[in-house]
Amino acid sequence: MAPKIFLTGGTGYIGGSVLHTIVTSHPKYEVTALLRKEPEAFASTYPNVKVIKGDYDSSDIISEEASKADVVVHNGDSDHEPSLKAIIAGLLKRQTSSFLLHLSGTGIVSDWDTPTYLGKLNPKIWSDTTDLAEISSLPDHALHRNTEKILNDTIAQHSDQINIAIMCPPDIYGKGKGLAKTWSAFIPMFVQECKNLEVAGFYYGEGTNTRSWVHIDDLMTVYLKVVEAAAAGGGGFDWGKEGYYFAGTQEVSHIDIARATDAILKKHNFVEGSELAQVSLDQIDTMAAYVPRFPNLGRYLFASNSRTRPHRAEKLWGYKGTAPRLLDVLEEEVLDAVKRVQG
Ligand SMILES: NC(=O)c1ccc[n+]([C@@H]2O[C@H](COP(=O)([O-])OP(=O)(O)OC[C@H]3O[C@@H](n4cnc5c(N)ncnc54)[C@H](OP(=O)(O)O)[C@@H]3O)[C@@H](O)[C@H]2O)c1
């Protein structure tokens, strides 16, 4: 029998890419997608995907659909507790065990709250095989910690019923594969702040703070492997306490992104003659303020380190990125971001 997949966030950058990847790689899987707004071309592009209308607060609908699924792939909002709880409640109603892939993010290991390393390289590199005890005891204010705690509790109580994989990508670049949002977060947000400051690039401190990155195409190979393993019954893969998947293929310092963006914006005459700006922490703290849920988003995005290694995927199938590297395609990313920056 074809595995039944229930997917959320299918119009988003990551979720839309995951949906497209699953449907095109495995047309026989029975896929149901929760959508609050169905893109015009959805039915014609994905004629075999069943659409369920609802949002992440439609707990009854989510729970019902999860109870029918062999595999739930939850994307879209890594911090939304009611939707995650509804999925878990639904999966616990099943007679047979099931799989849940939950999208988290390496923001959880960012050092935005450690003044010593703001704007400086932090030597700490996180492993998804040897650092799991430390990750599962991070403080409550760590990004995405609220939902990872729910997942950790579920693993402790119900690992016989629900096999959980926490998918934890770093910053992502590259064009998404879905029908609606196809762009990522960091580069558009950086370009927006450059525009607000009327500069072509900025950094805090030394600017040597460094983050891991993955191209969306490489990330999709990780998703596909884990979804396929779940659909086949989970054998040979890691779930529950060990089911934690980083995906980064490279790391880039903030100052390198700032310098490269500066060169691109000048090359295309979007700015003239401005110097790379060294900004203050007060300025950083006013950035990305349009995301009220996380008041320190500016520090996280532009001043922190988040360095991770995908040791689990390397161990399981020799994962290595094959897509172009960030700095090689940054021009495309920046020009695309320029088109959508505000005011
Ligand atoms: N992009 C990155 O670099 C990155 C890296 C690591 C982790 N993450 C995390 O991954 C998550 C998704 O990121 P993304 O870049 O894919 O975001 P995105 O492109 O904005 O996608 C969000 C998706 O979730 C859906 N959604 C959000 N809230 C919803 C709600 N209340 N009810 C129903 N649907 C809802 C959206 O539906 P609509 O189309 O209807 O709005 C859309 O399909 C975020 O929490 C982010 O922090 C992102």
Coordinates of C-alpha atoms and ligand atoms in Angstrom, one line a residue:
M1 CA 0.0 0.0 0.0
A2 CA 1.2 3.5 -0.8
P3 CA 2.3 5.4 2.3
K4 CA 0.0 8.2 3.4
I5 CA 1.8 11.6 3.9
F6 CA 0.3 14.6 5.6
L7 CA 2.2 17.8 4.9
T8 CA 1.8 21.4 6.3
G9 CA 3.3 24.7 5.0
G10 CA 3.1 23.5 1.4
T11 CA 3.0 27.1 0.1
G12 CA 6.1 28.2 1.9
Y13 CA 9.8 28.3 0.9
I14 CA 10.8 25.1 2.7
G15 CA 7.4 23.3 2.8
G16 CA 6.7 24.1 -0.8
S17 CA 10.0 22.7 -1.8
V18 CA 9.4 19.6 0.3
L19 CA 6.0 19.0 -1.1
H20 CA 7.3 19.4 -4.7
T21 CA 10.2 17.1 -4.0
I22 CA 8.0 14.3 -2.5
V23 CA 5.3 14.5 -5.1
T24 CA 7.7 14.5 -8.1
S25 CA 10.0 11.8 -6.6
H26 CA 7.2 9.5 -5.5
P27 CA 4.0 10.1 -7.5
K28 CA 2.5 7.0 -5.8
Y29 CA 2.6 8.3 -2.3
E30 CA -0.8 9.5 -1.1
V31 CA -0.2 13.1 -0.2
T32 CA -2.6 15.4 1.7
A33 CA -1.6 19.0 2.2
L34 CA -3.1 21.5 4.7
L35 CA -3.4 24.9 3.0
R36 CA -5.1 28.0 4.2
K37 CA -4.9 29.5 0.7
E38 CA -4.6 27.3 -2.4
P39 CA -2.4 28.7 -5.1
E40 CA -4.2 29.0 -8.5
A41 CA -2.1 26.4 -10.2
F42 CA -2.1 23.9 -7.3
A43 CA -4.7 21.5 -8.6
S44 CA -3.3 21.4 -12.1
T45 CA 0.3 21.0 -10.9
Y46 CA -0.4 18.5 -8.2
P47 CA -3.6 16.7 -9.3
N48 CA -3.1 13.8 -7.0
V49 CA -2.5 15.9 -3.8
K50 CA -5.6 16.1 -1.6
V51 CA -6.0 19.6 -0.2
I52 CA -7.5 20.1 3.3
K53 CA -8.4 23.7 4.0
G54 CA -7.3 25.0 7.4
D55 CA -4.7 27.0 9.3
Y56 CA -2.4 26.0 12.1
D57 CA -5.0 26.8 14.7
S58 CA -7.5 24.3 13.1
S59 CA -6.5 21.8 15.7
D60 CA -9.4 19.3 15.1
I61 CA -8.7 19.2 11.4
I62 CA -4.9 18.8 11.9
S63 CA -5.4 16.1 14.5
E64 CA -7.8 14.2 12.3
E65 CA -5.5 14.3 9.2
A66 CA -2.5 13.3 11.3
S67 CA -4.4 10.3 12.7
K68 CA -4.8 9.0 9.1
A69 CA -1.1 9.6 8.0
D70 CA 1.8 7.2 8.2
V71 CA 4.2 10.2 7.9
V72 CA 3.5 13.8 8.9
V73 CA 5.9 16.4 7.5
H74 CA 5.3 19.6 9.5
N75 CA 6.8 22.8 8.0
G76 CA 6.0 26.5 7.8
D77 CA 6.2 27.7 11.4
S78 CA 8.8 26.1 13.6
D79 CA 7.5 27.7 16.7
H80 CA 3.8 27.1 16.5
E81 CA 2.8 25.0 19.5
P82 CA -0.9 24.3 18.9
S83 CA -0.3 22.8 15.4
L84 CA 2.5 20.6 16.7
K85 CA 0.4 19.4 19.7
A86 CA -2.6 18.7 17.4
I87 CA -0.3 16.5 15.1
I88 CA 1.0 14.6 18.1
A89 CA -2.5 14.1 19.5
G90 CA -3.6 12.8 16.0
L91 CA -0.7 10.4 15.7
L92 CA -1.3 9.0 19.2
K93 CA -4.8 8.0 18.1
R94 CA -3.4 5.6 15.5
Q95 CA -3.3 1.8 16.1
T96 CA 0.1 1.6 14.4
S97 CA 3.2 3.6 14.9
S98 CA 3.9 6.6 12.6
F99 CA 6.6 9.1 11.7
L100 CA 6.8 12.9 12.3
L101 CA 9.4 15.1 10.6
H102 CA 9.3 18.5 12.3
L103 CA 11.0 21.5 10.8
S104 CA 13.2 23.3 13.3
G105 CA 16.2 25.5 12.6
T106 CA 19.8 26.0 13.8
G107 CA 18.7 29.3 15.3
I108 CA 18.4 27.1 18.4
V109 CA 22.2 26.9 18.8
S110 CA 22.8 30.5 17.9
D111 CA 24.9 32.5 20.4
W112 CA 22.8 35.7 20.0
D113 CA 22.5 35.8 23.8
T114 CA 26.3 35.6 24.5
P115 CA 27.8 39.2 24.3
T116 CA 31.3 37.8 24.1
Y117 CA 30.7 36.4 20.6
L118 CA 28.5 39.0 19.1
G119 CA 30.3 40.1 15.9
K120 CA 33.2 37.6 16.6
L121 CA 33.9 34.1 15.6
N122 CA 32.8 31.6 18.2
P123 CA 34.9 28.4 18.0
K124 CA 32.0 26.3 19.1
I125 CA 30.8 24.0 16.3
W126 CA 27.6 21.9 17.0
S127 CA 27.3 18.3 15.9
D128 CA 23.9 16.5 15.4
T129 CA 25.4 13.3 16.8
T130 CA 27.6 14.2 19.7
D131 CA 25.9 17.4 21.0
L132 CA 22.3 16.2 21.4
A133 CA 22.3 16.2 25.2
E134 CA 23.5 19.9 25.2
I135 CA 20.9 20.8 22.5
S136 CA 18.1 19.3 24.4
S137 CA 19.0 21.2 27.6
L138 CA 19.3 24.7 26.0
P139 CA 17.6 27.5 27.8
D140 CA 13.9 28.2 27.1
H141 CA 14.7 31.5 25.3
A142 CA 16.7 29.6 22.6
L143 CA 14.9 29.9 19.2
H144 CA 12.6 27.0 18.5
R145 CA 13.2 25.6 21.9
N146 CA 9.5 25.8 22.7
T147 CA 8.6 23.3 20.1
E148 CA 11.7 21.1 20.5
K149 CA 10.7 20.7 24.2
I150 CA 7.3 19.4 23.1
L151 CA 9.1 17.0 20.8
N152 CA 11.5 15.9 23.4
D153 CA 8.7 15.2 25.9
T154 CA 6.9 13.2 23.2
I155 CA 10.0 11.2 22.5
A156 CA 10.4 10.5 26.2
Q157 CA 6.8 9.3 26.5
H158 CA 5.7 7.9 23.2
S159 CA 8.7 6.8 21.2
D160 CA 7.0 3.4 20.7
Q161 CA 4.2 5.1 18.9
I162 CA 5.7 8.1 17.1
N163 CA 9.1 8.1 15.4
I164 CA 10.3 11.7 15.4
A165 CA 12.9 13.4 13.2
I166 CA 13.8 17.0 14.0
M167 CA 14.9 18.6 10.7
C168 CA 17.3 21.4 11.7
P169 CA 18.5 23.3 8.6
P170 CA 20.8 26.4 8.9
D171 CA 20.3 29.5 6.8
I172 CA 19.0 28.5 3.3
Y173 CA 19.6 30.0 -0.1
G174 CA 18.5 29.1 -3.7
K175 CA 15.2 29.3 -5.4
G176 CA 12.4 27.3 -3.7
K177 CA 10.5 24.7 -5.7
G178 CA 7.0 25.4 -4.6
L179 CA 4.2 27.4 -6.2
A180 CA 4.0 30.4 -3.9
K181 CA 6.9 31.6 -1.8
T182 CA 10.2 30.6 -3.4
W183 CA 12.7 32.9 -1.6
S184 CA 14.4 32.4 1.8
A185 CA 14.8 34.7 4.7
F186 CA 18.4 35.9 5.4
I187 CA 19.5 37.5 2.2
P188 CA 16.2 39.5 1.6
M189 CA 16.3 40.7 5.2
F190 CA 20.0 41.7 4.9
V191 CA 19.3 43.6 1.7
Q192 CA 16.3 45.3 3.4
E193 CA 18.4 46.5 6.3
C194 CA 21.1 47.7 3.8
K195 CA 18.4 49.8 2.1
N196 CA 17.1 51.2 5.4
L197 CA 20.6 52.2 6.4
E198 CA 21.4 53.5 2.8
V199 CA 24.5 51.3 2.7
A200 CA 25.6 48.5 0.5
G201 CA 26.6 46.2 3.4
F202 CA 27.1 46.3 7.1
Y203 CA 28.6 44.3 10.0
Y204 CA 28.8 44.4 13.8
G205 CA 32.1 44.2 15.8
E206 CA 34.7 42.4 13.7
G207 CA 32.0 40.8 11.5
T208 CA 33.7 37.5 11.8
N209 CA 30.6 35.9 13.3
T210 CA 29.9 32.8 11.2
R211 CA 26.9 30.7 10.2
S212 CA 26.3 27.5 8.4
W213 CA 24.4 27.5 5.1
V214 CA 22.7 25.0 2.8
H215 CA 21.3 25.3 -0.7
I216 CA 17.6 24.4 -0.9
D217 CA 18.5 21.6 -3.4
D218 CA 20.9 20.0 -1.0
L219 CA 18.4 20.4 1.9
M220 CA 15.8 18.6 -0.3
T221 CA 18.1 15.6 -0.6
V222 CA 18.1 15.4 3.2
Y223 CA 14.3 15.6 3.4
L224 CA 13.8 13.1 0.6
K225 CA 16.1 10.5 2.3
V226 CA 14.4 10.9 5.7
V227 CA 10.9 10.9 4.2
E228 CA 11.7 7.8 2.1
A229 CA 13.1 6.0 5.2
A230 CA 9.9 6.9 7.1
A231 CA 7.7 5.7 4.3
A232 CA 9.7 2.4 4.2
G233 CA 9.2 1.8 7.9
G234 CA 12.2 3.7 9.3
G235 CA 14.8 1.0 9.2
G236 CA 18.4 2.0 9.2
F237 CA 17.7 5.6 10.0
D238 CA 17.7 7.5 13.4
W239 CA 14.5 8.6 15.1
G240 CA 13.5 9.9 18.5
K241 CA 16.4 10.7 20.8
E242 CA 18.9 10.2 17.9
G243 CA 16.6 11.6 15.2
Y244 CA 18.2 15.0 14.8
Y245 CA 19.3 16.2 11.4
F246 CA 21.5 19.2 10.6
A247 CA 22.0 19.9 6.9
G248 CA 24.7 22.7 6.5
T249 CA 27.2 22.2 3.7
Q250 CA 29.4 25.2 4.2
E251 CA 29.9 28.1 6.5
V252 CA 30.3 31.8 5.7
S253 CA 31.3 34.7 7.9
H254 CA 29.0 37.7 8.1
I255 CA 31.8 40.0 6.8
D256 CA 32.2 37.9 3.7
I257 CA 28.5 38.2 2.9
A258 CA 28.6 41.9 3.6
R259 CA 31.6 42.5 1.4
A260 CA 30.2 40.4 -1.5
T261 CA 26.8 42.2 -1.2
D262 CA 28.5 45.5 -1.2
A263 CA 30.3 44.6 -4.4
I264 CA 27.1 43.4 -6.1
L265 CA 25.0 46.4 -5.1
K266 CA 27.7 48.7 -6.4
K267 CA 28.3 46.8 -9.6
H268 CA 24.6 47.2 -10.4
N269 CA 24.5 50.8 -9.4
F270 CA 22.0 50.4 -6.6
V271 CA 24.3 52.5 -4.3
E272 CA 27.1 54.8 -5.0
G273 CA 30.4 55.1 -3.2
S274 CA 29.1 54.2 0.3
E275 CA 31.5 52.3 2.5
L276 CA 30.8 49.0 4.2
A277 CA 29.2 50.2 7.5
Q278 CA 30.2 49.0 10.9
V279 CA 27.0 49.4 12.9
S280 CA 26.4 49.6 16.6
L281 CA 24.5 47.1 18.8
D282 CA 21.7 49.7 19.2
Q283 CA 21.4 49.8 15.4
I284 CA 21.4 45.9 15.2
D285 CA 18.6 45.9 17.9
T286 CA 16.3 48.0 15.7
M287 CA 16.7 45.6 12.8
A288 CA 14.1 43.0 11.7
A289 CA 11.8 44.6 14.3
Y290 CA 8.8 43.7 12.1
V291 CA 9.0 40.2 13.6
P292 CA 7.5 41.0 17.1
R293 CA 7.7 37.4 18.3
F294 CA 11.5 37.5 18.6
P295 CA 12.8 40.9 19.8
N296 CA 16.4 39.9 19.3
L297 CA 16.1 38.9 15.7
G298 CA 18.6 41.5 14.6
R299 CA 21.3 40.1 16.9
Y300 CA 20.5 36.6 15.8
L301 CA 20.6 37.3 12.1
F302 CA 23.4 39.8 11.8
A303 CA 25.7 39.4 14.8
S304 CA 25.5 35.8 16.0
N305 CA 27.3 32.6 15.2
S306 CA 25.4 29.4 14.4
R307 CA 27.9 26.7 13.2
T308 CA 26.7 23.2 12.7
R309 CA 27.9 20.0 11.0
P310 CA 25.5 17.4 9.5
H311 CA 27.3 14.4 11.0
R312 CA 24.2 12.2 11.0
A313 CA 23.5 12.6 7.3
E314 CA 27.2 12.1 6.6
K315 CA 27.2 8.9 8.7
L316 CA 23.9 7.5 7.2
W317 CA 24.4 8.1 3.5
G318 CA 27.6 10.1 3.0
Y319 CA 25.7 13.4 2.6
K320 CA 27.7 16.1 0.8
G321 CA 26.4 19.2 -0.8
T322 CA 26.5 19.3 -4.6
A323 CA 24.6 22.5 -5.3
P324 CA 26.5 25.8 -6.0
R325 CA 27.9 27.5 -2.9
L326 CA 26.4 30.7 -1.4
L327 CA 29.0 33.1 -2.5
D328 CA 29.0 31.7 -6.0
V329 CA 25.3 32.5 -6.5
L330 CA 25.0 35.5 -4.2
E331 CA 24.6 37.9 -7.1
E332 CA 21.4 36.2 -8.2
E333 CA 20.2 36.1 -4.6
V334 CA 20.9 39.8 -3.9
L335 CA 19.3 40.9 -7.2
D336 CA 16.2 38.8 -6.5
A337 CA 16.0 40.3 -3.0
V338 CA 16.4 43.9 -4.3
K339 CA 13.2 43.4 -6.3
R340 CA 11.2 42.8 -3.1
V341 CA 12.7 45.2 -0.6
Q342 CA 10.3 47.7 0.8
G343 CA 10.3 51.5 0.4
Ligands
LIG1 N1 14.2 30.0 5.4 C1 15.3 29.7 6.2 O1 16.5 30.0 5.9 C2 15.0 28.8 7.4 C3 16.0 28.1 8.0 C4 15.8 27.3 9.1 C5 14.6 27.3 9.7 N2 13.6 28.1 9.2 C6 12.3 28.1 9.9 O2 11.4 27.3 9.1 C7 10.1 27.8 9.1 C8 9.6 28.0 7.7 O3 10.4 28.8 7.0 P1 10.1 29.2 5.5 O4 11.3 30.1 5.1 O5 9.7 28.0 4.7 O6 8.8 30.2 5.7 P2 7.7 30.7 4.7 O7 8.3 30.6 3.3 O8 7.2 32.0 5.2 O9 6.6 29.6 4.7 C9 5.6 29.5 5.8 C10 4.6 28.5 5.4 O10 3.8 28.2 6.5 C11 2.5 28.5 6.3 N3 1.9 29.0 7.6 C12 2.5 29.8 8.4 N4 1.7 30.1 9.5 C13 0.6 29.4 9.2 C14 -0.7 29.3 9.9 N5 -0.9 29.9 11.1 N6 -1.6 28.5 9.3 C15 -1.4 27.9 8.2 N7 -0.3 28.0 7.4 C16 0.7 28.7 8.0 C17 2.5 29.5 5.2 O11 1.2 29.5 4.6 P3 0.7 30.8 3.7 O12 1.3 30.6 2.3 O13 -0.8 30.6 3.7 O14 1.1 32.0 4.4 C18 3.6 28.9 4.3 O15 3.1 27.8 3.6 C19 10.2 29.1 9.9 O16 9.7 28.9 11.2 C20 11.6 29.4 10.0 O17 12.0 30.1 11.2 C21 13.8 28.8 8.1

